[in-house]
mmCIF file of C-alpha atoms and ligand atoms in Angstrom:
data_model
loop_
_atom_site.group_PDB
_atom_site.id
_atom_site.type_symbol
_atom_site.label_atom_id
_atom_site.label_comp_id
_atom_site.label_asym_id
_atom_site.label_seq_id
_atom_site.Cartn_x
_atom_site.Cartn_y
_atom_site.Cartn_z
ATOM 1 C CA MET J 1 3.891 118.892 25.140
ATOM 2 C CA ASN J 2 4.537 116.477 27.968
ATOM 3 C CA LEU J 3 3.745 112.942 26.797
ATOM 4 C CA SER J 4 2.739 111.836 30.270
ATOM 5 C CA ASP J 5 -0.094 114.409 30.171
ATOM 6 C CA LEU J 6 -1.745 112.217 27.531
ATOM 7 C CA ALA J 7 -2.407 109.526 30.144
ATOM 8 C CA PRO J 8 -5.256 109.894 32.643
ATOM 9 C CA HIS J 9 -4.254 111.203 36.086
ATOM 10 C CA TYR J 10 -4.930 107.832 37.694
ATOM 11 C CA ILE J 11 -2.294 106.205 35.468
ATOM 12 C CA ARG J 12 0.257 108.933 36.223
ATOM 13 C CA ASP J 13 -0.368 108.467 39.946
ATOM 14 C CA ILE J 14 0.566 104.763 39.958
ATOM 15 C CA ALA J 15 3.783 103.799 41.755
ATOM 16 C CA PRO J 16 5.247 100.944 39.649
ATOM 17 C CA TYR J 17 5.597 97.455 41.176
ATOM 18 C CA GLN J 18 9.112 96.814 42.463
ATOM 19 C CA PRO J 19 10.164 93.259 41.653
ATOM 20 C CA GLY J 20 12.935 91.385 43.461
ATOM 21 C CA LYS J 21 16.395 92.171 42.132
ATOM 22 C CA PRO J 22 17.389 89.615 39.465
ATOM 23 C CA THR J 23 20.451 87.478 40.214
ATOM 24 C CA SER J 24 22.092 88.443 36.906
ATOM 25 C CA GLU J 25 21.870 92.140 37.773
ATOM 26 C CA LEU J 26 23.531 91.754 41.175
ATOM 27 C CA ALA J 27 26.204 89.495 39.650
ATOM 28 C CA ARG J 28 27.077 92.255 37.158
ATOM 29 C CA GLU J 29 27.148 94.909 39.883
ATOM 30 C CA LEU J 30 29.362 92.903 42.253
ATOM 31 C CA GLY J 31 31.462 91.170 39.610
ATOM 32 C CA LEU J 32 30.360 87.827 41.077
ATOM 33 C CA ASN J 33 29.343 84.565 39.450
ATOM 34 C CA GLU J 34 25.586 84.090 39.329
ATOM 35 C CA VAL J 35 25.977 80.698 41.005
ATOM 36 C CA ASP J 36 27.477 82.392 44.080
ATOM 37 C CA ILE J 37 24.413 84.538 44.613
ATOM 38 C CA VAL J 38 21.533 83.443 46.805
ATOM 39 C CA LYS J 39 18.189 84.952 45.795
ATOM 40 C CA LEU J 40 15.498 84.650 48.428
ATOM 41 C CA ALA J 41 13.478 87.612 47.230
ATOM 42 C CA SER J 42 10.505 86.483 45.151
ATOM 43 C CA ASN J 43 9.046 83.424 46.918
ATOM 44 C CA GLU J 44 10.199 81.163 44.104
ATOM 45 C CA ASN J 45 10.507 77.400 44.542
ATOM 46 C CA PRO J 46 14.086 76.504 45.580
ATOM 47 C CA LEU J 47 13.611 72.985 44.176
ATOM 48 C CA GLY J 48 13.185 74.417 40.674
ATOM 49 C CA VAL J 49 10.700 72.967 38.178
ATOM 50 C CA SER J 50 8.786 69.706 38.590
ATOM 51 C CA PRO J 51 10.491 67.037 36.431
ATOM 52 C CA LYS J 52 7.093 66.131 34.970
ATOM 53 C CA ALA J 53 6.575 69.731 33.865
ATOM 54 C CA LEU J 54 10.044 69.836 32.311
ATOM 55 C CA ALA J 55 9.329 66.690 30.321
ATOM 56 C CA ALA J 56 6.031 68.150 29.088
ATOM 57 C CA ILE J 57 7.813 71.336 27.997
ATOM 58 C CA GLN J 58 10.446 69.341 26.085
ATOM 59 C CA LYS J 59 7.719 67.439 24.293
ATOM 60 C CA ALA J 60 5.829 70.609 23.324
ATOM 61 C CA LEU J 61 8.830 72.570 21.996
ATOM 62 C CA PRO J 62 8.459 71.492 18.344
ATOM 63 C CA GLU J 63 4.915 72.927 18.295
ATOM 64 C CA LEU J 64 5.925 76.497 19.105
ATOM 65 C CA ALA J 65 5.137 77.838 15.633
ATOM 66 C CA LEU J 66 1.458 77.284 16.406
ATOM 67 C CA TYR J 67 -0.786 79.465 18.539
ATOM 68 C CA PRO J 68 -1.668 77.967 21.905
ATOM 69 C CA ASP J 69 -5.146 76.599 22.589
ATOM 70 C CA GLY J 70 -6.989 79.807 23.430
ATOM 71 C CA ASN J 71 -9.512 77.836 25.485
ATOM 72 C CA GLY J 72 -6.881 75.880 27.391
ATOM 73 C CA PHE J 73 -8.924 72.691 27.021
ATOM 74 C CA GLU J 74 -6.391 70.184 28.415
ATOM 75 C CA LEU J 75 -5.268 72.313 31.349
ATOM 76 C CA LYS J 76 -8.816 73.189 32.312
ATOM 77 C CA ALA J 77 -9.785 69.508 32.119
ATOM 78 C CA THR J 78 -6.884 68.661 34.447
ATOM 79 C CA ILE J 79 -7.829 71.406 36.914
ATOM 80 C CA SER J 80 -11.494 70.385 36.732
ATOM 81 C CA LYS J 81 -10.670 66.792 37.623
ATOM 82 C CA SER J 82 -8.225 67.556 40.394
ATOM 83 C CA ARG J 83 -10.205 70.391 42.009
ATOM 84 C CA GLY J 84 -13.716 69.061 41.506
ATOM 85 C CA VAL J 85 -15.042 72.095 39.616
ATOM 86 C CA ALA J 86 -16.687 72.348 36.183
ATOM 87 C CA THR J 87 -14.535 73.621 33.298
ATOM 88 C CA ALA J 88 -17.131 76.398 32.923
ATOM 89 C CA GLN J 89 -15.982 77.650 36.340
ATOM 90 C CA ILE J 90 -12.325 78.002 35.280
ATOM 91 C CA VAL J 91 -10.411 80.826 33.609
ATOM 92 C CA LEU J 92 -6.691 80.555 32.907
ATOM 93 C CA GLY J 93 -4.340 83.466 33.414
ATOM 94 C CA ASN J 94 -0.906 84.668 32.376
ATOM 95 C CA GLY J 95 0.113 84.229 35.996
ATOM 96 C CA SER J 96 -2.533 84.768 38.642
ATOM 97 C CA ASN J 97 -1.755 88.483 38.354
ATOM 98 C CA ASP J 98 -3.713 88.238 35.122
ATOM 99 C CA ILE J 99 -6.750 87.000 37.087
ATOM 100 C CA LEU J 100 -6.457 89.869 39.591
ATOM 101 C CA GLU J 101 -6.287 92.366 36.719
ATOM 102 C CA LEU J 102 -9.173 90.702 34.902
ATOM 103 C CA ALA J 103 -11.308 91.158 37.995
ATOM 104 C CA ALA J 104 -10.499 94.873 38.113
ATOM 105 C CA ARG J 105 -10.920 95.401 34.359
ATOM 106 C CA THR J 106 -14.167 93.450 34.201
ATOM 107 C CA PHE J 107 -15.956 95.004 37.152
ATOM 108 C CA LEU J 108 -14.578 98.492 37.826
ATOM 109 C CA VAL J 109 -15.242 101.759 36.058
ATOM 110 C CA PRO J 110 -13.456 104.959 37.129
ATOM 111 C CA GLY J 111 -14.778 106.038 40.508
ATOM 112 C CA ASP J 112 -15.811 102.543 41.672
ATOM 113 C CA ALA J 113 -14.253 101.431 44.941
ATOM 114 C CA ALA J 114 -12.212 98.315 45.736
ATOM 115 C CA VAL J 115 -11.294 97.276 49.266
ATOM 116 C CA TYR J 116 -8.065 95.598 50.374
ATOM 117 C CA SER J 117 -5.939 95.408 53.495
ATOM 118 C CA GLN J 118 -2.911 97.382 54.571
ATOM 119 C CA HIS J 119 0.258 95.270 54.023
ATOM 120 C CA ALA J 120 -1.565 93.158 51.412
ATOM 121 C CA PHE J 121 -0.209 92.161 47.999
ATOM 122 C CA ALA J 122 0.934 95.192 45.956
ATOM 123 C CA VAL J 123 -0.833 94.092 42.790
ATOM 124 C CA TYR J 124 -4.319 94.892 44.208
ATOM 125 C CA PRO J 125 -3.834 98.687 44.301
ATOM 126 C CA LEU J 126 -2.026 98.527 40.949
ATOM 127 C CA ALA J 127 -4.865 96.642 39.242
ATOM 128 C CA VAL J 128 -7.489 98.929 40.770
ATOM 129 C CA LYS J 129 -5.717 102.202 39.994
ATOM 130 C CA ALA J 130 -4.933 101.191 36.407
ATOM 131 C CA VAL J 131 -8.672 101.318 35.639
ATOM 132 C CA GLY J 132 -9.352 104.490 37.625
ATOM 133 C CA GLY J 133 -10.805 102.648 40.596
ATOM 134 C CA LEU J 134 -10.681 104.008 44.090
ATOM 135 C CA GLY J 135 -8.529 101.833 46.357
ATOM 136 C CA ILE J 136 -9.740 101.658 49.956
ATOM 137 C CA GLU J 137 -6.926 100.362 52.162
ATOM 138 C CA VAL J 138 -8.129 99.072 55.529
ATOM 139 C CA PRO J 139 -5.641 99.157 58.446
ATOM 140 C CA ALA J 140 -4.346 95.708 59.346
ATOM 141 C CA VAL J 141 -4.547 94.041 62.757
ATOM 142 C CA ASN J 142 -1.363 92.232 63.790
ATOM 143 C CA PHE J 143 -0.248 92.484 60.130
ATOM 144 C CA GLY J 144 -3.317 90.519 58.996
ATOM 145 C CA HIS J 145 -6.647 91.403 57.393
ATOM 146 C CA ASP J 146 -9.190 93.064 59.683
ATOM 147 C CA LEU J 147 -12.198 91.415 58.057
ATOM 148 C CA GLU J 148 -14.740 93.164 60.291
ATOM 149 C CA ALA J 149 -13.315 96.578 59.381
ATOM 150 C CA MET J 150 -13.251 95.595 55.710
ATOM 151 C CA LEU J 151 -16.994 94.835 55.887
ATOM 152 C CA VAL J 152 -17.669 98.216 57.457
ATOM 153 C CA VAL J 153 -16.064 100.232 54.620
ATOM 154 C CA ILE J 154 -18.136 98.526 51.914
ATOM 155 C CA THR J 155 -20.574 101.039 50.402
ATOM 156 C CA ASP J 156 -22.793 101.037 47.322
ATOM 157 C CA LYS J 157 -19.760 102.285 45.359
ATOM 158 C CA THR J 158 -17.804 99.147 46.284
ATOM 159 C CA LYS J 159 -17.538 96.542 43.533
ATOM 160 C CA LEU J 160 -14.541 94.466 44.618
ATOM 161 C CA VAL J 161 -12.840 93.185 47.741
ATOM 162 C CA PHE J 162 -9.408 91.540 47.616
ATOM 163 C CA VAL J 163 -8.315 89.086 50.301
ATOM 164 C CA ALA J 164 -4.927 87.336 50.217
ATOM 165 C CA ASN J 165 -4.891 84.081 52.171
ATOM 166 C CA PRO J 166 -2.159 83.459 53.203
ATOM 167 C CA ASN J 167 -1.142 87.071 52.712
ATOM 168 C CA ASN J 168 2.054 88.236 51.059
ATOM 169 C CA PRO J 169 4.289 89.798 52.400
ATOM 170 C CA THR J 170 3.147 89.224 55.991
ATOM 171 C CA GLY J 171 2.313 85.484 55.815
ATOM 172 C CA THR J 172 -0.833 85.834 57.947
ATOM 173 C CA PHE J 173 -3.671 83.312 57.536
ATOM 174 C CA ILE J 174 -7.447 83.400 57.953
ATOM 175 C CA ASP J 175 -9.011 80.052 58.899
ATOM 176 C CA ALA J 176 -11.947 78.515 57.055
ATOM 177 C CA ALA J 177 -14.554 79.462 59.668
ATOM 178 C CA ARG J 178 -13.610 83.151 59.683
ATOM 179 C CA MET J 179 -13.344 83.290 55.896
ATOM 180 C CA HIS J 180 -16.730 81.639 55.440
ATOM 181 C CA ASP J 181 -18.301 83.997 57.959
ATOM 182 C CA PHE J 182 -16.826 86.977 56.093
ATOM 183 C CA LEU J 183 -18.132 85.761 52.734
ATOM 184 C CA SER J 184 -21.600 85.270 54.190
ATOM 185 C CA LYS J 185 -21.634 88.933 55.306
ATOM 186 C CA VAL J 186 -20.375 90.539 52.074
ATOM 187 C CA PRO J 187 -23.311 91.864 50.000
ATOM 188 C CA ARG J 188 -23.978 89.649 46.942
ATOM 189 C CA GLY J 189 -23.427 92.626 44.648
ATOM 190 C CA VAL J 190 -19.784 92.897 45.698
ATOM 191 C CA ILE J 191 -17.210 90.563 44.151
ATOM 192 C CA VAL J 192 -14.681 88.973 46.518
ATOM 193 C CA VAL J 193 -11.340 87.984 44.999
ATOM 194 C CA LEU J 194 -9.747 85.401 47.249
ATOM 195 C CA ASP J 195 -6.074 85.120 46.339
ATOM 196 C CA GLU J 196 -4.733 81.712 47.382
ATOM 197 C CA ALA J 197 -1.251 81.866 45.834
ATOM 198 C CA TYR J 198 0.307 80.053 48.794
ATOM 199 C CA THR J 199 -2.409 77.537 49.625
ATOM 200 C CA GLU J 200 -0.150 74.534 48.824
ATOM 201 C CA TYR J 201 2.179 75.592 51.645
ATOM 202 C CA LEU J 202 -0.546 75.267 54.273
ATOM 203 C CA PRO J 203 -0.584 72.141 56.425
ATOM 204 C CA ARG J 204 -3.260 69.824 55.083
ATOM 205 C CA GLU J 205 -5.641 70.389 58.011
ATOM 206 C CA LEU J 206 -5.669 74.162 57.355
ATOM 207 C CA ARG J 207 -6.071 74.015 53.584
ATOM 208 C CA ASN J 208 -9.434 75.651 52.906
ATOM 209 C CA LYS J 209 -11.412 73.778 50.270
ATOM 210 C CA THR J 210 -12.757 77.105 49.110
ATOM 211 C CA GLU J 211 -13.757 75.763 45.682
ATOM 212 C CA HIS J 212 -16.609 74.020 47.493
ATOM 213 C CA TRP J 213 -17.966 77.456 48.421
ATOM 214 C CA LEU J 214 -18.471 78.644 44.857
ATOM 215 C CA ALA J 215 -22.069 77.416 44.681
ATOM 216 C CA GLU J 216 -22.928 79.169 47.940
ATOM 217 C CA PHE J 217 -21.200 82.445 46.997
ATOM 218 C CA PRO J 218 -21.722 83.336 43.313
ATOM 219 C CA ASN J 219 -19.770 86.555 43.963
ATOM 220 C CA LEU J 220 -16.593 84.624 44.894
ATOM 221 C CA ILE J 221 -13.510 84.474 42.647
ATOM 222 C CA ILE J 222 -10.650 82.245 43.798
ATOM 223 C CA SER J 223 -7.224 82.790 42.259
ATOM 224 C CA ARG J 224 -4.425 80.236 42.309
ATOM 225 C CA THR J 225 -0.980 80.169 40.765
ATOM 226 C CA PHE J 226 1.629 77.809 39.366
ATOM 227 C CA SER J 227 4.369 80.315 40.269
ATOM 228 C CA LYS J 228 5.020 79.237 43.837
ATOM 229 C CA ALA J 229 4.783 75.596 45.012
ATOM 230 C CA TYR J 230 4.539 74.364 41.393
ATOM 231 C CA GLY J 231 7.820 76.084 40.501
ATOM 232 C CA LEU J 232 6.707 77.701 37.235
ATOM 233 C CA ALA J 233 7.086 81.436 37.974
ATOM 234 C CA GLY J 234 9.042 82.035 34.761
ATOM 235 C CA LEU J 235 6.302 80.614 32.534
ATOM 236 C CA ARG J 236 3.485 82.805 33.903
ATOM 237 C CA VAL J 237 0.408 80.679 34.515
ATOM 238 C CA GLY J 238 -2.369 80.718 37.065
ATOM 239 C CA TYR J 239 -6.115 80.171 37.168
ATOM 240 C CA GLY J 240 -9.297 81.617 38.529
ATOM 241 C CA LEU J 241 -12.364 79.731 39.771
ATOM 242 C CA ALA J 242 -15.723 81.486 39.742
ATOM 243 C CA HIS J 243 -19.377 81.318 38.750
ATOM 244 C CA PRO J 244 -19.754 80.460 35.025
ATOM 245 C CA ASP J 245 -21.307 83.903 34.380
ATOM 246 C CA VAL J 246 -18.184 85.588 35.768
ATOM 247 C CA ILE J 247 -15.965 83.281 33.701
ATOM 248 C CA GLN J 248 -17.905 84.270 30.569
ATOM 249 C CA LEU J 249 -17.291 87.944 31.330
ATOM 250 C CA PHE J 250 -13.588 87.215 31.803
ATOM 251 C CA ASN J 251 -13.508 85.431 28.456
ATOM 252 C CA ARG J 252 -14.629 88.657 26.788
ATOM 253 C CA VAL J 253 -12.007 90.792 28.482
ATOM 254 C CA ARG J 254 -8.953 88.533 28.486
ATOM 255 C CA GLN J 255 -6.531 88.298 25.584
ATOM 256 C CA PRO J 256 -7.546 85.388 23.336
ATOM 257 C CA PHE J 257 -4.159 83.654 23.797
ATOM 258 C CA ASN J 258 -3.280 84.871 27.282
ATOM 259 C CA VAL J 259 -1.581 81.632 28.366
ATOM 260 C CA ASN J 260 1.239 80.321 26.191
ATOM 261 C CA GLN J 261 1.473 76.716 25.065
ATOM 262 C CA LEU J 262 4.496 75.720 27.164
ATOM 263 C CA ALA J 263 2.815 77.149 30.255
ATOM 264 C CA GLN J 264 -0.348 75.158 29.537
ATOM 265 C CA VAL J 265 1.361 71.786 29.146
ATOM 266 C CA ALA J 266 3.762 72.397 32.039
ATOM 267 C CA ALA J 267 0.979 73.440 34.396
ATOM 268 C CA ALA J 268 -1.121 70.382 33.503
ATOM 269 C CA ALA J 269 1.846 68.101 34.208
ATOM 270 C CA ALA J 270 2.814 69.926 37.416
ATOM 271 C CA LEU J 271 -0.718 69.811 38.829
ATOM 272 C CA ASP J 272 -0.565 66.034 39.021
ATOM 273 C CA ASP J 273 2.989 65.867 40.364
ATOM 274 C CA ASP J 274 2.061 65.126 43.971
ATOM 275 C CA GLU J 275 5.574 63.988 44.763
ATOM 276 C CA PHE J 276 7.048 67.359 43.764
ATOM 277 C CA ILE J 277 4.412 69.329 45.688
ATOM 278 C CA GLN J 278 5.035 67.200 48.761
ATOM 279 C CA ALA J 279 8.811 67.725 48.458
ATOM 280 C CA SER J 280 8.264 71.484 48.077
ATOM 281 C CA PHE J 281 6.054 71.510 51.156
ATOM 282 C CA ASP J 282 8.552 69.476 53.200
ATOM 283 C CA THR J 283 11.515 71.637 52.138
ATOM 284 C CA ASN J 284 9.537 74.708 53.118
ATOM 285 C CA THR J 285 8.528 73.319 56.508
ATOM 286 C CA ARG J 286 12.120 72.387 57.378
ATOM 287 C CA GLY J 287 13.475 75.693 56.050
ATOM 288 C CA MET J 288 10.903 77.742 57.955
ATOM 289 C CA THR J 289 11.945 75.976 61.169
ATOM 290 C CA GLN J 290 15.639 76.470 60.380
ATOM 291 C CA ILE J 291 15.226 80.202 59.758
ATOM 292 C CA THR J 292 12.782 81.061 62.533
ATOM 293 C CA ALA J 293 14.788 79.071 65.101
ATOM 294 C CA ALA J 294 17.821 81.168 64.156
ATOM 295 C CA PHE J 295 15.783 84.385 64.425
ATOM 296 C CA LYS J 296 14.771 83.366 67.951
ATOM 297 C CA LYS J 297 18.369 82.655 68.890
ATOM 298 C CA MET J 298 19.388 86.056 67.519
ATOM 299 C CA GLY J 299 16.570 87.734 69.459
ATOM 300 C CA LEU J 300 14.913 88.962 66.246
ATOM 301 C CA GLU J 301 11.163 89.484 66.068
ATOM 302 C CA PHE J 302 9.394 87.929 63.088
ATOM 303 C CA ILE J 303 5.816 87.585 61.861
ATOM 304 C CA PRO J 304 4.775 83.912 62.055
ATOM 305 C CA SER J 305 4.140 82.919 58.441
ATOM 306 C CA PHE J 306 1.951 80.379 56.646
ATOM 307 C CA GLY J 307 3.699 80.928 53.295
ATOM 308 C CA ASN J 308 7.123 80.145 51.846
ATOM 309 C CA PHE J 309 8.603 83.373 53.199
ATOM 310 C CA VAL J 310 8.862 85.214 56.502
ATOM 311 C CA CYS J 311 9.198 88.865 57.548
ATOM 312 C CA VAL J 312 11.854 89.647 60.139
ATOM 313 C CA LYS J 313 12.287 92.901 62.068
ATOM 314 C CA VAL J 314 15.808 94.248 61.690
ATOM 315 C CA GLY J 315 15.461 97.952 62.537
ATOM 316 C CA ASP J 316 16.186 100.301 59.636
ATOM 317 C CA ALA J 317 15.925 97.646 56.922
ATOM 318 C CA GLY J 318 17.374 99.611 53.973
ATOM 319 C CA PRO J 319 21.038 99.478 55.058
ATOM 320 C CA ILE J 320 20.727 95.822 56.169
ATOM 321 C CA PHE J 321 19.301 94.946 52.749
ATOM 322 C CA GLN J 322 22.323 96.650 51.143
ATOM 323 C CA GLU J 323 24.764 94.816 53.441
ATOM 324 C CA LEU J 324 23.171 91.514 52.456
ATOM 325 C CA LEU J 325 23.479 92.421 48.774
ATOM 326 C CA LYS J 326 27.200 93.045 49.219
ATOM 327 C CA GLN J 327 27.445 89.493 50.518
ATOM 328 C CA GLY J 328 25.584 88.166 47.491
ATOM 329 C CA VAL J 329 22.277 87.548 49.277
ATOM 330 C CA ILE J 330 19.106 89.079 47.822
ATOM 331 C CA VAL J 331 16.049 89.416 50.059
ATOM 332 C CA ARG J 332 13.079 91.782 49.760
ATOM 333 C CA PRO J 333 12.746 95.116 51.521
ATOM 334 C CA VAL J 334 9.084 95.804 52.327
ATOM 335 C CA ALA J 335 9.171 99.551 53.036
ATOM 336 C CA SER J 336 6.806 100.037 50.079
ATOM 337 C CA TYR J 337 4.333 97.840 52.010
ATOM 338 C CA GLY J 338 4.527 100.205 54.979
ATOM 339 C CA MET J 339 7.012 97.971 56.828
ATOM 340 C CA PRO J 340 10.339 99.864 56.792
ATOM 341 C CA GLU J 341 11.759 97.884 59.729
ATOM 342 C CA TYR J 342 11.230 94.487 58.129
ATOM 343 C CA LEU J 343 12.871 92.352 55.477
ATOM 344 C CA ARG J 344 11.004 89.520 53.786
ATOM 345 C CA VAL J 345 13.043 86.408 53.111
ATOM 346 C CA SER J 346 11.825 83.533 50.969
ATOM 347 C CA ILE J 347 12.495 80.060 52.347
ATOM 348 C CA GLY J 348 15.232 78.360 50.307
ATOM 349 C CA THR J 349 17.149 75.117 50.485
ATOM 350 C CA GLU J 350 18.974 74.298 53.705
ATOM 351 C CA SER J 351 22.275 75.671 52.363
ATOM 352 C CA GLN J 352 20.672 78.827 50.931
ATOM 353 C CA ASN J 353 19.000 79.470 54.281
ATOM 354 C CA ALA J 354 22.326 78.973 56.046
ATOM 355 C CA ARG J 355 24.038 81.453 53.697
ATOM 356 C CA PHE J 356 21.307 83.992 54.394
ATOM 357 C CA LEU J 357 21.544 83.537 58.168
ATOM 358 C CA GLU J 358 25.325 83.871 58.093
ATOM 359 C CA ALA J 359 25.085 87.052 56.011
ATOM 360 C CA LEU J 360 22.360 88.463 58.257
ATOM 361 C CA THR J 361 24.468 87.845 61.354
ATOM 362 C CA LEU J 362 27.317 89.785 59.761
ATOM 363 C CA ALA J 363 25.061 92.554 58.457
ATOM 364 C CA LEU J 364 23.611 93.096 61.925
ATOM 365 C CA GLY J 365 27.122 93.192 63.366
ATOM 366 C CA ARG J 366 26.554 90.264 65.700
HETATM 367 C C1 PLP Y 1 3.262 85.528 44.085
HETATM 368 C C2 PLP Y 1 1.860 85.945 44.315
HETATM 369 C C3 PLP Y 1 0.923 85.773 43.320
HETATM 370 C C4 PLP Y 1 1.273 85.054 42.061
HETATM 371 O O1 PLP Y 1 1.525 85.850 41.004
HETATM 372 P P1 PLP Y 1 1.676 85.156 39.589
HETATM 373 O O2 PLP Y 1 1.236 86.218 38.662
HETATM 374 O O3 PLP Y 1 0.777 83.972 39.561
HETATM 375 O O4 PLP Y 1 3.113 84.793 39.447
HETATM 376 C C5 PLP Y 1 -0.389 86.139 43.552
HETATM 377 N N1 PLP Y 1 -0.749 86.640 44.752
HETATM 378 C C6 PLP Y 1 0.120 86.794 45.736
HETATM 379 C C7 PLP Y 1 -0.350 87.292 47.054
HETATM 380 C C8 PLP Y 1 1.458 86.472 45.540
HETATM 381 O O5 PLP Y 1 2.336 86.654 46.506
#
């Protein structure tokens, strides 16, 4: 008997998510010190963890023998105050991936369809396929979502639509007017998951206050994360905002203690650390300019990005990725996203960016 035959075909068909290569692994392979390796592969915050979050974690350590608050009272209260939503509109997640999966597990049965864009975040097809859903991938336009085409493929089998704004890995952005217009055209019986993992990296004037749309669109779920600008990727915490009825469904499906205690206290502290968020934003803005200016000088095409990462066209990206690894620089190949000529690089500190650019120059033989 083949054990894999015990799983449904739709599980066997899933191509596993490929995470960025961990620094420790490359250090072992190259016989290098971890400190000499520059990892710009997973859109992590180069400034590390907010000092306020660190202090909150320290304070909570002695309580680790106890289960976390399964309702996340304090964190939800903090989010409610800062985002102007009711606590009944909030669900917490073990990373925002948890929210994306909750949406699929709550609303899809095998055979139901979910719509997402080509070159969009890899977790959407994973979450959909894991429950036997039918993933409908809509061709992108200029590497961004073709919202009109996404509307056209919606049928009465469609239960979910995923939109990443800004999108990862391409960094494209949909402005508030276009997003609102899209939401007003999606049938009310179709849930829209709006993934705003990078919203803190948008210039203030572009930041969509999408939480204000929840009353108008009861079929809207907004997902946010503490993994990127808040610097807490290792703790796994994010949140979803939605109609209270949707939140109640999520509360039935989610694990009772899906967000650990350290994550809860750290996220609550980080949410109010405006200084840290501003510093993260400023570092990203400067780094994006540093890297894209160098790309221009080198004559390299790139996709203008609204996130903390940028995709650059290098030709056959596999060998360039390997050359960078040999120099101790980890970036992300995006061939699995249908972009075999591109590498995605996360924006780091000024010196990390410089190391990357130096290594790239060498790898391209310039
Ligand atoms: C990084 C990222 C997330 C966040 O995932 P977490 O589970 O919160 O760490 C969500 N969506 C997109 C598009 C991302 O790039």
